[in-house]
């Protein structure tokens, strides 16, 4: 936002944007699942599902005190939601699968950059790739090995590049690739020497 406008977005506005966008991503996934698997779902059920998606998250709490920590939490919610939506689109039959995989990889990489513990969900990405490879093998697509490798690169390369960039950033900023700034947090006690339960 700052690059094109030269205006620094406030934490409250950034948090509101990410929460709203994450909610829209959840609705998009919900709609995609309904369209593909449950087309006869009544409108009332869809409305109830939308209400549950809107109230069953941490956004209401984060928006009441949008400060330093809430912005990356909301950003991870936003990017992970759009990553799941892009994966759902990639798994649907049709064209542009690789573009959807690339979009999912970029969004998931940004979710990891927002909250590094999202890396724990990374093993789910190869499962999606295996599902697509199985689908290609079942339809007897020629050159399926090359297509499967291109799919893997589209999905996993953006995640790898984002994680590598994050590690370089941590090294340049904190002199350690796996230091995310916890030692430098301000608190009432020496956070670096606290014993956590």
PDB file of N, CA and C in Angstrom, residues 90-94 97 128-141 144:
ATOM      1  N   UNK A  90      -7.947 -25.137  -8.135  1.00  0.00           N
ATOM      2  CA  UNK A  90      -7.005 -25.995  -8.855  1.00  0.00           C
ATOM      3  C   UNK A  90      -7.498 -27.434  -8.914  1.00  0.00           C
ATOM      4  N   UNK A  91      -8.195 -27.875  -7.883  1.00  0.00           N
ATOM      5  CA  UNK A  91      -8.696 -29.246  -7.851  1.00  0.00           C
ATOM      6  C   UNK A  91      -9.955 -29.435  -8.692  1.00  0.00           C
ATOM      7  N   UNK A  92     -10.592 -28.343  -9.073  1.00  0.00           N
ATOM      8  CA  UNK A  92     -11.791 -28.440  -9.915  1.00  0.00           C
ATOM      9  C   UNK A  92     -11.376 -28.774 -11.342  1.00  0.00           C
ATOM     10  N   UNK A  93     -12.174 -29.566 -12.029  1.00  0.00           N
ATOM     11  CA  UNK A  93     -11.835 -29.844 -13.420  1.00  0.00           C
ATOM     12  C   UNK A  93     -11.911 -28.571 -14.255  1.00  0.00           C
ATOM     13  N   UNK A  94     -11.055 -28.480 -15.224  1.00  0.00           N
ATOM     14  CA  UNK A  94     -11.078 -27.309 -16.092  1.00  0.00           C
ATOM     15  C   UNK A  94      -9.676 -26.805 -16.396  1.00  0.00           C
ATOM     16  N   UNK A  97      -5.307 -24.815 -14.244  1.00  0.00           N
ATOM     17  CA  UNK A  97      -4.947 -25.431 -12.966  1.00  0.00           C
ATOM     18  C   UNK A  97      -3.609 -24.919 -12.447  1.00  0.00           C
ATOM     19  N   UNK A 128      -2.087 -32.154  -2.131  1.00  0.00           N
ATOM     20  CA  UNK A 128      -2.864 -31.609  -3.246  1.00  0.00           C
ATOM     21  C   UNK A 128      -2.184 -31.965  -4.561  1.00  0.00           C
ATOM     22  N   UNK A 129      -0.852 -31.839  -4.592  1.00  0.00           N
ATOM     23  CA  UNK A 129      -0.116 -32.179  -5.810  1.00  0.00           C
ATOM     24  C   UNK A 129      -0.293 -33.659  -6.165  1.00  0.00           C
ATOM     25  N   UNK A 130      -0.237 -34.537  -5.167  1.00  0.00           N
ATOM     26  CA  UNK A 130      -0.441 -35.969  -5.425  1.00  0.00           C
ATOM     27  C   UNK A 130      -1.844 -36.249  -5.962  1.00  0.00           C
ATOM     28  N   UNK A 131      -2.831 -35.539  -5.437  1.00  0.00           N
ATOM     29  CA  UNK A 131      -4.201 -35.699  -5.916  1.00  0.00           C
ATOM     30  C   UNK A 131      -4.294 -35.322  -7.397  1.00  0.00           C
ATOM     31  N   UNK A 132      -3.657 -34.208  -7.764  1.00  0.00           N
ATOM     32  CA  UNK A 132      -3.678 -33.794  -9.164  1.00  0.00           C
ATOM     33  C   UNK A 132      -2.915 -34.775 -10.047  1.00  0.00           C
ATOM     34  N   UNK A 133      -1.774 -35.284  -9.556  1.00  0.00           N
ATOM     35  CA  UNK A 133      -1.000 -36.261 -10.333  1.00  0.00           C
ATOM     36  C   UNK A 133      -1.812 -37.536 -10.544  1.00  0.00           C
ATOM     37  N   UNK A 134      -2.538 -37.967  -9.518  1.00  0.00           N
ATOM     38  CA  UNK A 134      -3.400 -39.148  -9.644  1.00  0.00           C
ATOM     39  C   UNK A 134      -4.513 -38.893 -10.650  1.00  0.00           C
ATOM     40  N   UNK A 135      -5.040 -37.689 -10.630  1.00  0.00           N
ATOM     41  CA  UNK A 135      -6.094 -37.323 -11.576  1.00  0.00           C
ATOM     42  C   UNK A 135      -5.569 -37.356 -13.010  1.00  0.00           C
ATOM     43  N   UNK A 136      -4.352 -36.847 -13.210  1.00  0.00           N
ATOM     44  CA  UNK A 136      -3.754 -36.879 -14.551  1.00  0.00           C
ATOM     45  C   UNK A 136      -3.483 -38.316 -14.994  1.00  0.00           C
ATOM     46  N   UNK A 137      -3.006 -39.159 -14.068  1.00  0.00           N
ATOM     47  CA  UNK A 137      -2.715 -40.555 -14.411  1.00  0.00           C
ATOM     48  C   UNK A 137      -3.998 -41.292 -14.786  1.00  0.00           C
ATOM     49  N   UNK A 138      -5.095 -40.966 -14.109  1.00  0.00           N
ATOM     50  CA  UNK A 138      -6.366 -41.630 -14.381  1.00  0.00           C
ATOM     51  C   UNK A 138      -6.928 -41.238 -15.742  1.00  0.00           C
ATOM     52  N   UNK A 139      -6.680 -40.004 -16.161  1.00  0.00           N
ATOM     53  CA  UNK A 139      -7.197 -39.557 -17.456  1.00  0.00           C
ATOM     54  C   UNK A 139      -6.230 -39.838 -18.594  1.00  0.00           C
ATOM     55  N   UNK A 140      -5.086 -40.454 -18.299  1.00  0.00           N
ATOM     56  CA  UNK A 140      -4.110 -40.844 -19.314  1.00  0.00           C
ATOM     57  C   UNK A 140      -3.645 -39.650 -20.147  1.00  0.00           C
ATOM     58  N   UNK A 141      -3.328 -38.550 -19.485  1.00  0.00           N
ATOM     59  CA  UNK A 141      -2.820 -37.373 -20.188  1.00  0.00           C
ATOM     60  C   UNK A 141      -1.394 -37.662 -20.655  1.00  0.00           C
ATOM     61  N   UNK A 144       2.459 -36.830 -18.718  1.00  0.00           N
ATOM     62  CA  UNK A 144       1.949 -36.528 -17.381  1.00  0.00           C
ATOM     63  C   UNK A 144       3.054 -36.310 -16.363  1.00  0.00           C
TER      64      UNK A 144
END
